[in-house]
Each structure stands twice: as structure tokens, then as C-alpha cells.
Amino acid sequence: MTRPQNVIVTGSTSGIGLGMAHSFARAGARVVLNGRRLNDAAEAVLSEFRERYGHDNVIFAACDVADPGQVEEMVSGTVETFGSVDVLVQNAGIQHTSSVHEFPLEKWDQIIAVDLSSVFYGIRAALPRMLAQDFGRIINVASVHGLIASKEKAAYVAAKHGVVGLTKVTALETATVNITCNAICPGWVLTPLVEKQIHARAAANGTSFDEEKRKLVAEKQPSQEFATPEQMGALAVFLASEAAAQITGQALPVDGGWTAQ
Ligand code: NAD
């Protein structure tokens, strides 16, 4: 990095986003952490980051990514504090499982808003600034479910396929300037989002959390291992680097072979 990159990571108080925020901060970036509110858990993450990486190198933006006005404020606030947004990592996401004909309407709307529309709002807010400075890296956290489907994830699969499509359009529209847009497509990563699904399976099948955890990975992920937030972070830092300047419009699986089947 010639100067510190200014990086927003949405949904970065837990799971994959937290791992990615650590990876960027360790690489010398200034980081904007994000969650819907600055609650106790978010305060704790912010303090830890400031202690580790320097008080002036980390800020927290309270922003519901499903609200375009709040996303615009997060981006303009970052420019005010750090001077630019160089890397936008759009990671915030939610899940709900149900068969398609029983899928609650409000859950459908919520997942499309948080997992898909938010990605458009972020690009809409950040891209004009990236075009003006002739540099930008947009990294959208999609999923293997942006490439293939699983049962009982109608809204999530629809949203993540949408994220991959939006990533390609953005990449084509920025292909001749120094901006790239890619999607990372994780397989199973053991985070709160997945732990919730494992607990639900254990309750439904009358089995233990550990038993369902083992079965969950065995069903889909040939490596038989969870991928980690640190591995997602390392890929994101690479995608933000000069070495990755010619990688754009791609959906990159990190899935232990899931989508090779
Ligand atoms: P997680 O629940 O730990 O993290 C999601 C984060 O997003 C949380 O910190 C949450 O507070 C935040 N968030 C939710 N709604 C928000 C909103 N409206 N505004 C701002 N922040 C919001 O889950 P995770 O597994 O780390 O998920 C991160 C991303 O990775 C998601 O987009 C998810 O779809 C994707 N993903 C996860 C897996 C996996 O196996 N864990 C696999 C593929 C893709």
C-alpha cells in the first residue's frame, strides 16, 4: 500500500466481517467498522481495534445497510474522517430458512433488503467518489448460494445470485478505470449466522450441536472443514491490492470444493 487504504467493512462486529476488518487493519488500512448500532458488543470490538491498531485508525459507523440514506451517511462520514473510501467490503447479511411456499413475506423483504439492495446502495454511494479519485475496490460477500442453490433458502439464494449479477454489471461499467468489483463466495464458515442454523437442525432432529455441525459440513463441503473468517480476510486484502488490478467481475468461491461438485 502506498498510503493507508480507507476501508469500510459492513457487518463487521462478528463473523466473517470481523475477520476481514482485522485482516485489513493488520495490513495497515484505516478501518470503518459497521453494525446497526453502537451497542455494548460493538463498543467492545471498537475498543479492541483501537487498542491494537491505533485510536485514529478505526471508527465505527452505526448504519442499517438496508436504509439507503444511512448508507450514504456512512460513506460521506468516512470521507469526512479519513479523506476517502478506497475499499468497500459489503459483508452484512442475514438468513432465514423455510420452504419456498411457506416463506414469510416479511422475511423475504428483509433478506432482499439486507443481502441484496444494500449492496446496490453501497455501490451507489461509494462509486462516484471512487470514480473521482480514479481508484476503488468493491468486494461483495456473496456466497456459494450466489452460484448454486440449496433447499429452504429461497430469499437468500435469490439475493446472493443478485449480488453476483450486480457485481458483474459494476465491473463492466468500471472496467476501463482503476476500479474493480468482485464477489467472494464462502462455503460454510462457523459464524453466528451458521451456528443458528446448526442449533435449529439439532432441535429438529433431536441431536447435539456437535453432531449437526459435523453433518452440515460433511453434506456439502468436500474438504470436510469449515472455511475461516481469516481466509476470507486474506482474499479480500489481496483483491484490494495492485496485484489484483486485473481481477474484476468475478465470483470467487472459498468453499472447500463445494461448487466443484
Ligand atoms: P454474522 O451473523 O456473524 O455476521 C453478519 C453481520 O451483519 C452481523 O455483524 C450483523 O450484525 C450484521 N448485520 C445484519 N444486518 C445488518 C444491517 N441491516 N445493517 C448492518 N449490519 C447488519 O454472519 P456471517 O456468517 O459472518 O455473515 C457475513 C456474510 O457472509 C453474510 O453476507 C453472509 O450471507 C455471508 N456468508 C456466510 C457464510 C457462512 O457460512 N457463515 C457462507 C456464505 C456467505
Coordinates of C-alpha atoms and ligand atoms in Angstrom, one line a residue:
M1 CA 0.0 0.0 0.0
T2 CA 1.4 3.4 -0.9
R3 CA -0.8 5.2 1.6
P4 CA -3.1 3.6 4.1
Q5 CA -6.2 2.4 2.4
N6 CA -9.5 3.6 3.9
V7 CA -11.8 0.5 4.1
I8 CA -15.4 0.2 5.1
V9 CA -16.4 -3.3 6.2
T10 CA -20.2 -3.7 6.7
G11 CA -21.5 -6.1 9.3
S12 CA -18.0 -6.2 11.0
T13 CA -18.8 -6.8 14.6
S14 CA -18.9 -10.6 14.2
G15 CA -18.1 -13.5 12.0
I16 CA -16.6 -13.0 8.5
G17 CA -16.8 -9.2 8.6
L18 CA -14.9 -9.1 11.9
G19 CA -12.2 -11.3 10.4
M20 CA -11.9 -9.2 7.3
A21 CA -11.7 -6.0 9.3
H22 CA -8.8 -7.5 11.3
S23 CA -7.1 -8.5 8.1
F24 CA -7.3 -5.0 6.6
A25 CA -6.2 -3.3 9.9
R26 CA -3.2 -5.7 10.2
A27 CA -2.3 -4.8 6.6
G28 CA -2.1 -1.1 7.6
A29 CA -5.5 0.1 6.5
R30 CA -7.7 2.5 8.3
V31 CA -11.0 0.7 9.0
V32 CA -14.6 1.7 9.4
L33 CA -16.4 -0.9 11.5
N34 CA -20.1 -1.2 11.0
G35 CA -23.2 -2.5 12.7
R36 CA -26.7 -1.3 13.0
R37 CA -26.0 0.4 16.4
L38 CA -23.1 1.0 18.7
N39 CA -24.3 -1.4 21.4
D40 CA -22.0 -2.9 24.1
A41 CA -20.7 -5.7 21.8
A42 CA -19.8 -3.1 19.1
E43 CA -18.2 -0.9 21.7
A44 CA -16.0 -3.8 22.8
V45 CA -14.9 -4.5 19.2
L46 CA -14.2 -0.8 18.6
S47 CA -12.1 -0.6 21.7
E48 CA -10.1 -3.7 20.9
F49 CA -9.4 -2.5 17.4
R50 CA -8.3 1.0 18.6
E51 CA -6.0 -0.6 21.2
R52 CA -4.5 -2.9 18.7
Y53 CA -4.3 -0.8 15.6
G54 CA -4.2 2.8 16.9
H55 CA -7.0 5.1 18.1
D56 CA -7.1 7.2 14.9
N57 CA -7.1 4.3 12.5
V58 CA -10.5 2.9 13.4
I59 CA -14.0 4.4 13.6
F60 CA -17.5 2.9 14.0
A61 CA -20.4 3.8 11.7
A62 CA -23.8 2.9 13.1
C63 CA -25.8 2.2 9.9
D64 CA -28.6 -0.1 8.9
V65 CA -27.3 -1.1 5.4
A66 CA -30.9 -1.7 4.3
D67 CA -31.5 2.0 4.5
P68 CA -30.0 3.9 1.5
G69 CA -29.9 7.2 3.4
Q70 CA -27.9 5.7 6.3
V71 CA -25.5 4.0 3.8
E72 CA -24.9 7.4 2.1
E73 CA -24.2 8.9 5.5
M74 CA -21.7 6.1 6.3
V75 CA -19.8 6.7 3.1
S76 CA -19.8 10.5 3.4
G77 CA -18.8 10.3 7.1
T78 CA -15.9 8.1 6.1
V79 CA -14.8 10.6 3.5
E80 CA -15.1 13.4 6.1
T81 CA -13.0 11.5 8.7
F82 CA -10.4 9.6 6.6
G83 CA -10.5 11.6 3.3
S84 CA -11.7 8.8 1.0
V85 CA -13.3 5.4 0.7
D86 CA -10.8 3.2 -1.2
V87 CA -12.2 -0.2 -0.4
L88 CA -15.9 -1.1 0.2
V89 CA -16.4 -4.5 1.6
Q90 CA -20.1 -5.3 1.6
N91 CA -20.5 -8.2 4.1
A92 CA -23.6 -7.6 6.2
G93 CA -26.1 -10.3 5.7
I94 CA -28.9 -12.3 7.3
Q95 CA -30.5 -15.7 6.7
H96 CA -33.9 -17.4 7.2
T97 CA -34.7 -20.9 6.3
S98 CA -38.2 -22.1 5.3
S99 CA -39.7 -23.9 2.3
V100 CA -40.4 -21.5 -0.5
H101 CA -44.3 -21.7 -0.3
E102 CA -44.1 -21.1 3.4
F103 CA -41.5 -18.4 3.3
P104 CA -42.8 -15.4 5.4
L105 CA -43.3 -12.3 3.3
E106 CA -41.6 -10.0 5.8
K107 CA -38.6 -12.3 5.9
W108 CA -38.4 -12.3 2.1
D109 CA -38.5 -8.5 2.1
Q110 CA -35.9 -8.2 4.9
I111 CA -33.4 -10.6 3.3
I112 CA -33.7 -8.9 -0.2
A113 CA -33.2 -5.5 1.5
V114 CA -30.2 -6.5 3.7
D115 CA -28.5 -9.0 1.5
L116 CA -29.1 -7.5 -2.0
S117 CA -30.5 -4.0 -2.1
S118 CA -27.8 -2.9 0.5
V119 CA -25.1 -3.8 -2.0
F120 CA -26.7 -1.6 -4.6
Y121 CA -27.0 1.3 -2.0
G122 CA -23.3 0.9 -1.1
I123 CA -22.1 1.0 -4.8
R124 CA -24.4 3.9 -5.5
A125 CA -22.9 5.9 -2.6
A126 CA -19.2 4.9 -3.0
L127 CA -18.7 4.6 -6.7
P128 CA -19.0 8.3 -7.6
R129 CA -16.2 9.0 -5.1
M130 CA -14.1 6.2 -6.4
L131 CA -14.5 7.4 -10.0
A132 CA -13.5 10.9 -8.9
Q133 CA -10.2 9.6 -7.3
D134 CA -9.6 7.0 -10.0
F135 CA -9.2 4.2 -7.5
G136 CA -11.6 1.8 -5.9
R137 CA -12.1 -1.8 -4.8
I138 CA -15.6 -3.1 -4.2
I139 CA -15.7 -6.5 -2.6
N140 CA -19.2 -8.0 -2.1
V141 CA -19.6 -11.0 0.2
A142 CA -22.0 -13.2 -1.7
S143 CA -21.9 -17.0 -1.0
V144 CA -21.8 -20.3 -2.8
H145 CA -25.5 -19.6 -2.8
G146 CA -24.8 -16.9 -5.3
L147 CA -23.7 -19.7 -7.7
I148 CA -25.8 -22.7 -6.8
A149 CA -28.9 -23.4 -4.6
S150 CA -29.9 -25.3 -1.5
K151 CA -33.3 -26.1 -0.3
E152 CA -35.2 -23.8 2.1
K153 CA -33.1 -20.7 1.3
A154 CA -35.3 -19.1 -1.3
A155 CA -34.7 -15.4 -0.4
Y156 CA -31.0 -15.9 0.4
V157 CA -30.2 -17.8 -2.8
A158 CA -32.2 -15.2 -4.8
A159 CA -30.4 -12.3 -3.1
K160 CA -26.9 -13.8 -3.4
H161 CA -27.4 -14.6 -7.1
G162 CA -28.5 -11.0 -7.4
V163 CA -25.3 -9.9 -5.7
V164 CA -23.2 -11.8 -8.2
G165 CA -25.1 -10.3 -11.1
L166 CA -24.8 -6.8 -9.7
T167 CA -21.0 -7.4 -9.2
K168 CA -20.6 -8.2 -12.9
V169 CA -22.5 -5.2 -14.1
T170 CA -20.5 -2.9 -11.8
A171 CA -17.3 -4.5 -13.0
L172 CA -18.2 -4.0 -16.7
E173 CA -19.1 -0.3 -16.1
T174 CA -15.8 0.3 -14.3
A175 CA -13.6 -1.9 -16.5
T176 CA -11.6 0.9 -18.1
V177 CA -10.8 2.8 -14.9
N178 CA -8.8 1.8 -11.8
I179 CA -11.7 0.2 -10.0
T180 CA -12.6 -3.4 -9.6
C181 CA -15.7 -5.1 -8.3
N182 CA -15.6 -8.8 -7.2
A183 CA -17.7 -11.1 -5.1
I184 CA -16.3 -13.6 -2.5
C185 CA -18.4 -16.7 -2.3
P186 CA -17.8 -18.5 1.0
G187 CA -18.9 -22.1 1.7
W188 CA -19.6 -23.0 5.3
V189 CA -17.8 -20.7 7.8
L190 CA -18.6 -21.2 11.5
T191 CA -20.1 -17.9 12.5
P192 CA -23.2 -16.8 14.5
L193 CA -25.3 -17.0 11.2
V194 CA -24.4 -20.6 10.7
E195 CA -24.5 -21.6 14.4
K196 CA -28.2 -20.5 14.4
Q197 CA -28.8 -23.0 11.6
I198 CA -26.9 -25.8 13.4
H199 CA -29.0 -25.2 16.6
A200 CA -32.2 -25.3 14.5
R201 CA -31.1 -28.6 12.9
A202 CA -30.2 -30.1 16.3
A203 CA -33.6 -29.1 17.8
A204 CA -35.4 -30.5 14.7
N205 CA -33.5 -33.8 14.7
G206 CA -33.1 -34.3 18.4
T207 CA -29.3 -34.4 18.1
S208 CA -26.5 -32.4 19.5
F209 CA -24.9 -29.2 18.2
D210 CA -21.6 -31.1 17.6
E211 CA -23.3 -33.9 15.7
E212 CA -25.2 -31.4 13.4
K213 CA -22.0 -29.3 12.9
R214 CA -20.2 -32.4 11.6
K215 CA -23.1 -33.4 9.4
L216 CA -23.6 -29.9 8.0
V217 CA -20.0 -29.7 6.7
A218 CA -20.0 -33.4 5.5
E219 CA -23.1 -32.9 3.4
K220 CA -21.8 -30.1 1.2
Q221 CA -18.1 -29.2 1.7
P222 CA -15.7 -31.9 0.3
S223 CA -12.8 -30.6 2.4
Q224 CA -14.9 -31.6 5.5
E225 CA -13.7 -28.4 7.1
F226 CA -15.2 -25.0 7.7
A227 CA -13.5 -22.1 5.9
T228 CA -12.5 -19.3 8.3
P229 CA -13.0 -15.5 8.5
E230 CA -9.2 -15.1 8.4
Q231 CA -9.2 -16.9 5.0
M232 CA -11.9 -14.5 3.7
G233 CA -9.9 -11.6 5.0
A234 CA -6.7 -12.6 3.3
L235 CA -8.5 -12.9 0.0
A236 CA -10.2 -9.5 0.4
V237 CA -6.8 -7.9 1.2
F238 CA -5.4 -9.5 -2.0
L239 CA -8.4 -8.3 -4.1
A240 CA -7.7 -4.7 -2.8
S241 CA -4.1 -4.9 -3.8
E242 CA -2.4 -3.8 -7.0
A243 CA -1.7 -7.4 -7.8
A244 CA -5.4 -8.0 -8.3
A245 CA -6.0 -5.0 -10.6
Q246 CA -7.0 -7.2 -13.5
I247 CA -9.4 -9.4 -11.5
T248 CA -12.8 -7.9 -11.8
G249 CA -16.4 -9.1 -12.2
Q250 CA -15.5 -12.4 -10.6
A251 CA -17.3 -14.6 -8.1
L252 CA -14.6 -16.3 -6.2
P253 CA -15.6 -19.4 -4.2
V254 CA -13.8 -20.2 -0.9
D255 CA -15.7 -23.4 -0.2
G256 CA -13.5 -26.4 0.2
G257 CA -14.7 -27.7 -3.2
W258 CA -18.4 -27.3 -2.6
T259 CA -19.1 -25.8 -6.0
A260 CA -16.7 -28.1 -7.8
Q261 CA -19.2 -31.0 -7.4
Ligands
NAD1 P1 -22.8 -12.9 11.1 O1 -24.2 -13.0 11.6 O2 -21.7 -13.3 12.1 O3 -22.5 -11.5 10.5 C1 -23.4 -10.7 9.9 C2 -23.2 -9.3 10.4 O4 -24.0 -8.5 9.6 C3 -23.5 -9.2 11.8 O5 -22.5 -8.5 12.5 C4 -24.8 -8.4 11.8 O6 -24.9 -7.5 12.9 C5 -24.6 -7.5 10.5 N1 -25.9 -7.1 10.0 C6 -27.0 -7.8 9.8 N2 -28.0 -6.9 9.3 C7 -27.4 -5.7 9.2 C8 -27.9 -4.5 8.8 N3 -29.2 -4.3 8.4 N4 -27.1 -3.4 8.8 C9 -25.8 -3.5 9.2 N5 -25.3 -4.7 9.7 C10 -26.1 -5.8 9.7 O7 -22.7 -13.9 9.9 P2 -21.5 -14.2 8.8 O8 -21.6 -15.7 8.6 O9 -20.3 -13.6 9.3 O10 -22.1 -13.5 7.5 C11 -21.3 -12.5 6.9 C12 -21.7 -12.5 5.4 O11 -21.1 -13.8 4.9 C13 -23.2 -12.5 5.1 O12 -23.4 -11.7 3.9 C14 -23.4 -14.0 4.8 O13 -24.5 -14.2 3.9 C15 -22.1 -14.4 4.1 N6 -21.9 -15.8 4.1 C16 -21.7 -16.5 5.2 C17 -21.4 -17.9 5.2 C18 -21.2 -18.7 6.4 O14 -21.1 -20.0 6.3 N7 -21.1 -18.2 7.6 C19 -21.4 -18.5 4.0 C20 -21.6 -17.8 2.8 C21 -21.8 -16.4 2.9

